[in-house]
Amino acid sequence: MKIYLVGGAVRDIILNLKFSDRDWLVVGADINLMIKLGFKLVGKDFPVFLHPLTHEEYALARTEKKSGHGYGGFTYYSSPNVTLEEDLLRRDLTINAIAQDQSGKFYDPYHGIKDIHNKLLKHVSNSFKDDPLRVLRVARFAAKLSNLKFSIDKSTFKLMKIMSASGELSYLKPERIWKETENALKGVNPHIYFKILRKCGALSIIFPEIDKLYGIPAPAKWHPEIDTGIHTMMTLSIASKLTSNIGIRFAALCHDLGKGITPKKLWPRHNGHGIAGIPLIKKLCERLKIPNNIRDLAVLSAKVHDIIHDIYNQKAEDILNIYNMIDAWRKPYRVKQIALISESDARGRAKLDSIFYKQGKYFIDIYQHILKINNKDIIQNGIKGLNISKIINQRRLKLLKIFISTKKIK
């Protein structure tokens, strides 16, 4: 029985990157031996165990064979006779097919270390094409390692295009798609993930709402880049520089979905695109089973991002309505989130990425000023029910009007 550290942890050790998760591979053992040693069996499809002390995952060496559609369409074989090389052969990329034993020695039968030095994302074997999820995984790794100048091997990218055209991507489970996308959104350059999916033909299958934005024009006065798809990627890129919050990043990705259904006769104008995009956002989130809190923020930002751009020309009543709409009094963090999404949109344009977005600061400043209201006397005076909300709203509006009248626009 031999134990090896495998997968992303080994890759990141070689790249000198931080990592948190460790995956262990056990060669020369079976289920009975692992249980006898105190490991807890948790794998449903193939033998995976939790270490009795560290609770890290240990998997028995296995081989796999395509037997159906999608990520789960495989038959697995595990035995003490399965070798390290056989297990590593089933993995996606050579840089993820390196093992390290407990003495620190690397085992690299498929030249992953060489590909790391050459900054290349390359498939291990032709069985790469059997798992459609790998199209998303390679796109995610390309985004994750883009700051290190990694690129996708031409032969691997060719397989990704073949897989995208095969229809296999339609068999992927929503949870798996969202998990890869969520991990991509956590990275440094998530926009690259979506760019690569589009380049290999996968975006139109996985995210048709986003793919449809390419080729749709916007007014050159406000969008020097013209193309809405390009603008969307620029917006996501800016959002990723401003925050690591995936909810904000996802909302930035979805803020202009409504432009995808604007009648051509109205181009390049897209009046009302924010509201028009809400059903598209909801449909996308429902299809991929995206968490409700992320969906809700994306919907709210679609509604109000253009209003924030024009906040200096808004009536006090309309500004207060935005705070009420986003439930700012119970969820104060949403104020900054909306400001950041609107800033990402404003700066996600050709030659405008470095502008100072004063509207976002103004939106936050107004909110902080309104919070100074002390409403304790309302309850003390015996006011109850809906009258409390009405009076509080009136006080907020009065203070907001005073703020607007005295605040100088810089």
XYZ file of C-alpha atoms in Angstrom:
410
model
C 0.000 0.000 0.000
C 1.377 3.402 -1.053
C -0.086 6.867 -0.584
C 0.464 9.840 -2.913
C -0.565 13.471 -2.944
C -2.179 14.114 -6.341
C -4.027 16.695 -8.417
C -4.160 20.433 -7.902
C -2.131 20.469 -4.696
C 0.895 18.966 -6.458
C 0.491 21.365 -9.376
C 0.316 24.342 -7.045
C 3.332 23.167 -5.046
C 5.381 23.196 -8.253
C 3.946 26.589 -9.230
C 4.551 27.914 -5.710
C 0.880 28.847 -5.344
C -1.263 28.749 -2.224
C -3.729 25.878 -1.907
C -6.077 24.575 0.746
C -7.432 21.237 -0.442
C -5.336 18.069 -0.627
C -6.364 14.949 -2.523
C -4.682 11.672 -1.687
C -4.395 8.555 -3.821
C -4.012 5.089 -2.351
C -2.395 2.392 -4.487
C -2.370 -1.280 -3.496
C -5.356 -1.295 -1.129
C -9.022 -2.213 -1.174
C -12.139 -1.095 0.690
C -11.791 -3.641 3.490
C -8.205 -2.607 4.262
C -9.104 1.106 4.333
C -12.007 0.518 6.716
C -9.784 -1.676 8.899
C -7.309 1.230 9.100
C -10.062 3.522 10.391
C -10.984 5.373 7.188
C -14.654 6.261 6.604
C -16.123 5.285 3.244
C -18.033 8.231 1.688
C -17.782 7.767 -2.095
C -20.987 6.751 -3.879
C -19.691 6.159 -7.407
C -16.145 5.031 -6.562
C -14.179 4.335 -3.362
C -13.386 7.589 -1.533
C -12.614 7.745 2.166
C -12.136 10.332 4.877
C -9.003 10.128 7.007
C -9.924 9.347 10.644
C -7.931 12.339 11.976
C -7.474 14.940 9.218
C -10.772 14.189 7.402
C -8.990 14.733 4.088
C -10.128 12.668 1.105
C -8.311 9.473 0.134
C -9.342 7.695 -3.067
C -8.389 4.209 -4.185
C -6.538 4.036 -7.511
C -8.989 3.384 -10.323
C -9.519 3.296 -14.050
C -12.626 4.457 -15.874
C -14.446 3.701 -19.102
C -17.039 5.740 -20.969
C -20.453 4.070 -20.635
C -22.989 6.862 -21.054
C -23.497 10.598 -21.474
C -22.228 13.504 -19.419
C -19.961 13.797 -16.415
C -21.447 10.722 -14.714
C -21.448 8.489 -17.770
C -18.511 6.307 -16.673
C -17.892 2.825 -15.353
C -15.157 2.718 -12.736
C -12.841 -0.129 -11.834
C -10.847 -0.133 -8.615
C -8.495 -2.828 -7.379
C -5.184 -3.157 -5.495
C -3.701 -4.022 -8.896
C -4.445 -0.612 -10.474
C -1.121 1.193 -10.809
C -0.257 4.820 -10.170
C 0.356 5.352 -13.890
C -3.056 3.889 -14.784
C -4.820 6.165 -12.325
C -2.969 9.278 -13.517
C -3.788 8.401 -17.142
C -7.521 8.991 -16.571
C -6.973 12.599 -15.441
C -7.729 15.674 -17.529
C -4.518 17.684 -17.935
C -0.891 16.695 -17.651
C -0.321 19.398 -15.043
C -2.957 17.657 -12.899
C -1.509 14.183 -13.485
C 1.522 14.466 -11.227
C 1.883 12.606 -7.919
C 4.141 13.190 -4.928
C 5.006 10.499 -2.419
C 5.433 10.991 1.294
C 9.165 11.607 0.916
C 8.543 14.495 -1.485
C 9.480 12.692 -4.702
C 7.444 13.547 -7.807
C 6.031 10.940 -10.189
C 5.334 12.434 -13.588
C 4.690 9.771 -16.246
C 2.909 12.170 -18.631
C 5.385 15.098 -18.499
C 3.202 17.487 -16.550
C 6.205 19.245 -14.979
C 7.542 20.012 -18.448
C 4.171 21.457 -19.432
C 4.144 23.562 -16.259
C 7.507 25.026 -17.233
C 6.186 25.589 -20.774
C 2.982 27.104 -19.334
C 0.836 24.704 -21.323
C -2.581 23.209 -20.603
C -2.489 19.867 -22.395
C -4.711 16.781 -22.170
C -3.223 13.556 -20.828
C -4.823 11.170 -23.324
C -7.470 11.002 -26.021
C -9.992 9.865 -23.388
C -10.112 13.559 -22.429
C -13.003 13.914 -24.879
C -15.124 11.380 -22.971
C -15.909 13.846 -20.176
C -17.693 17.040 -21.347
C -17.106 18.750 -18.010
C -13.458 19.013 -18.997
C -14.315 21.733 -21.505
C -15.360 23.910 -18.564
C -12.452 22.761 -16.416
C -9.841 23.693 -18.999
C -11.480 27.089 -19.482
C -11.386 27.562 -15.703
C -7.730 26.580 -15.449
C -6.891 28.925 -18.314
C -8.573 31.751 -16.387
C -6.981 30.722 -13.074
C -3.472 30.584 -14.545
C -3.814 33.440 -17.032
C -1.727 35.768 -14.890
C 1.086 33.202 -15.232
C 0.671 33.300 -19.032
C -0.605 29.730 -19.428
C -2.200 28.840 -22.767
C -4.213 25.888 -24.070
C -2.398 23.382 -26.274
C -3.705 23.460 -29.868
C -4.545 19.760 -29.877
C -6.436 20.114 -26.585
C -8.386 23.090 -27.854
C -9.276 21.132 -30.976
C -10.770 18.419 -28.768
C -12.714 21.056 -26.826
C -14.281 22.293 -30.066
C -15.169 18.749 -31.095
C -16.725 18.088 -27.685
C -18.741 21.321 -27.819
C -20.124 20.365 -31.233
C -20.912 16.788 -30.201
C -23.941 17.577 -28.062
C -22.348 16.056 -24.948
C -22.376 19.364 -23.059
C -26.175 19.255 -22.927
C -25.934 16.212 -20.629
C -24.000 18.044 -17.937
C -25.816 18.429 -14.628
C -26.619 22.046 -13.634
C -24.831 21.626 -10.301
C -21.583 20.667 -12.055
C -21.811 23.612 -14.479
C -22.410 26.067 -11.655
C -19.619 24.589 -9.527
C -17.058 25.111 -12.311
C -18.465 28.571 -13.036
C -18.460 29.505 -9.359
C -14.807 28.471 -9.101
C -14.036 30.502 -12.218
C -15.787 33.535 -10.730
C -13.573 33.235 -7.649
C -10.428 33.533 -9.768
C -8.323 36.478 -10.869
C -9.631 36.749 -14.441
C -13.058 35.070 -14.672
C -13.855 36.832 -17.949
C -11.265 34.602 -19.637
C -13.334 31.563 -18.649
C -16.294 32.853 -20.641
C -14.131 34.026 -23.543
C -12.650 30.545 -23.958
C -16.052 28.882 -23.716
C -17.216 31.111 -26.533
C -14.107 30.476 -28.621
C -14.574 26.697 -28.473
C -18.325 26.868 -29.092
C -19.476 25.986 -25.573
C -20.862 29.362 -24.471
C -23.897 29.166 -26.767
C -24.784 25.823 -25.174
C -24.061 26.562 -21.511
C -24.772 30.318 -21.379
C -26.845 31.198 -24.473
C -28.048 34.436 -22.853
C -24.457 35.704 -22.641
C -23.402 34.373 -26.042
C -26.291 36.224 -27.676
C -24.865 39.583 -26.554
C -21.977 39.325 -29.007
C -22.624 41.279 -32.181
C -25.298 43.457 -30.594
C -24.297 47.140 -30.905
C -24.608 49.884 -28.313
C -24.328 53.678 -28.888
C -20.704 54.602 -29.611
C -21.084 57.740 -27.480
C -21.506 55.640 -24.332
C -19.835 52.442 -25.526
C -16.682 53.043 -27.579
C -16.228 49.264 -27.749
C -19.664 49.062 -29.488
C -20.204 45.304 -29.045
C -22.321 44.357 -25.990
C -20.605 40.993 -25.565
C -17.203 42.687 -25.407
C -18.602 45.258 -22.970
C -19.937 42.459 -20.747
C -16.506 40.833 -20.520
C -14.890 44.209 -19.787
C -17.473 44.821 -17.052
C -16.750 41.452 -15.458
C -13.021 42.177 -15.645
C -13.452 45.498 -13.828
C -15.725 43.916 -11.212
C -13.048 41.302 -10.555
C -10.511 44.036 -9.887
C -12.853 45.819 -7.495
C -13.995 42.841 -5.408
C -13.659 39.094 -4.881
C -17.380 38.779 -4.128
C -18.810 36.308 -6.657
C -22.319 37.724 -6.283
C -21.123 41.111 -7.520
C -19.102 39.474 -10.278
C -22.064 37.402 -11.431
C -24.343 40.460 -11.390
C -21.798 42.329 -13.518
C -21.896 39.421 -15.969
C -25.697 39.572 -16.197
C -26.403 43.301 -15.984
C -27.029 43.772 -19.720
C -28.760 40.493 -20.623
C -31.839 42.460 -21.666
C -29.938 43.929 -24.616
C -29.960 40.458 -26.135
C -33.694 40.729 -26.842
C -33.898 44.342 -28.034
C -35.596 44.442 -31.470
C -33.053 45.219 -34.215
C -35.090 48.193 -35.402
C -34.232 49.951 -32.115
C -30.461 49.327 -32.298
C -28.146 50.704 -31.068
C -30.514 52.010 -28.385
C -31.681 49.630 -25.663
C -34.248 51.553 -23.634
C -35.635 49.455 -20.794
C -33.037 46.729 -21.193
C -32.555 46.441 -17.426
C -36.148 45.395 -16.728
C -36.215 43.299 -19.905
C -33.242 41.295 -18.664
C -34.828 40.235 -15.371
C -36.726 37.194 -16.769
C -33.532 36.105 -18.530
C -31.537 36.316 -15.310
C -34.176 34.351 -13.412
C -34.325 31.693 -16.127
C -30.538 31.342 -16.173
C -30.367 31.039 -12.390
C -33.192 28.523 -12.290
C -31.614 26.403 -15.028
C -28.216 26.225 -13.322
C -29.621 26.173 -9.777
C -27.694 29.273 -8.792
C -28.168 30.350 -5.136
C -31.032 32.749 -4.476
C -28.889 35.455 -2.900
C -26.736 35.635 -6.032
C -29.821 35.664 -8.265
C -31.487 38.417 -6.229
C -28.473 40.731 -6.437
C -28.222 40.200 -10.202
C -31.925 41.037 -10.617
C -31.658 44.188 -8.486
C -28.574 45.441 -10.292
C -30.260 44.925 -13.656
C -33.142 47.102 -12.427
C -31.114 50.001 -11.049
C -27.607 50.174 -12.572
C -28.594 52.734 -15.214
C -30.434 54.797 -12.592
C -27.262 54.957 -10.488
C -25.365 56.302 -13.526
C -27.885 59.159 -13.650
C -28.303 59.590 -9.896
C -27.515 63.317 -9.904
C -30.641 63.906 -11.993
C -32.931 61.697 -9.927
C -35.656 62.985 -7.614
C -35.240 62.368 -3.900
C -38.307 60.111 -3.927
C -36.805 57.951 -6.669
C -33.457 57.605 -4.897
C -35.188 56.617 -1.660
C -37.196 54.083 -3.637
C -33.941 52.415 -4.736
C -32.852 51.957 -1.123
C -36.262 50.520 -0.291
C -36.205 48.271 -3.356
C -32.838 46.745 -2.466
C -33.909 46.385 1.194
C -30.966 48.530 2.267
C -32.276 48.999 5.805
C -32.091 45.270 6.612
C -29.284 44.465 4.141
C -26.973 47.490 4.240
C -24.210 45.640 2.374
C -26.300 45.807 -0.784
C -25.701 49.547 -1.093
C -21.997 49.101 -1.722
C -22.661 46.033 -3.873
C -24.970 47.998 -6.177
C -22.452 50.852 -6.296
C -19.655 48.464 -7.313
C -21.756 46.770 -9.997
C -22.697 50.145 -11.480
C -19.063 51.250 -11.345
C -18.017 48.062 -13.132
C -20.537 48.809 -15.873
C -19.369 52.424 -16.230
C -15.683 51.474 -16.372
C -16.156 48.336 -18.463
C -15.840 50.317 -21.668
C -13.035 51.035 -24.105
C -10.709 53.774 -22.798
C -12.919 54.385 -19.729
C -11.563 51.723 -17.381
C -9.684 54.256 -15.218
C -12.439 56.825 -14.660
C -13.471 57.853 -11.155
C -17.072 56.758 -10.712
C -18.407 59.557 -8.531
C -22.015 58.325 -8.765
C -21.194 55.226 -6.719
C -19.666 57.273 -3.916
C -22.631 59.651 -3.997
C -25.059 56.731 -3.698
C -23.171 55.418 -0.650
C -22.813 58.881 0.931
C -26.564 59.544 0.741
C -27.327 56.245 2.420
C -24.843 56.832 5.234
C -26.322 60.294 5.813
C -29.878 58.934 6.055
C -28.757 56.358 8.634
C -28.160 59.204 11.110
C -31.892 59.343 11.796
C -32.821 58.317 15.330
C -36.246 56.679 15.299
C -36.480 55.610 18.936
C -38.973 58.387 19.765
C -41.523 56.938 17.315
C -41.950 53.776 19.366
C -41.762 55.706 22.626
C -44.698 57.843 21.489
C -46.824 54.728 21.054
C -47.006 54.759 17.261
C -47.699 51.268 15.899
C -48.039 49.175 12.749
C -47.819 50.656 9.283
C -47.687 54.180 10.703
C -44.146 53.483 11.938
C -42.905 52.676 8.426
C -44.723 55.684 7.003
C -43.172 58.134 9.466
C -39.688 56.630 9.098
C -39.981 56.895 5.322
C -41.039 60.539 5.600
C -38.060 61.324 7.818
C -35.670 59.586 5.458
C -37.078 61.502 2.514
C -36.771 64.834 4.336
C -33.135 64.177 5.241
C -32.397 62.965 1.719
C -33.786 66.191 0.232
C -31.652 68.269 2.571
C -28.580 66.253 1.604
C -29.238 66.710 -2.120
C -29.818 70.447 -1.763
C -26.613 71.045 0.203
C -24.271 68.481 -1.381
C -22.043 69.950 -4.033
C -21.472 67.782 -7.068
C -17.741 67.467 -7.664
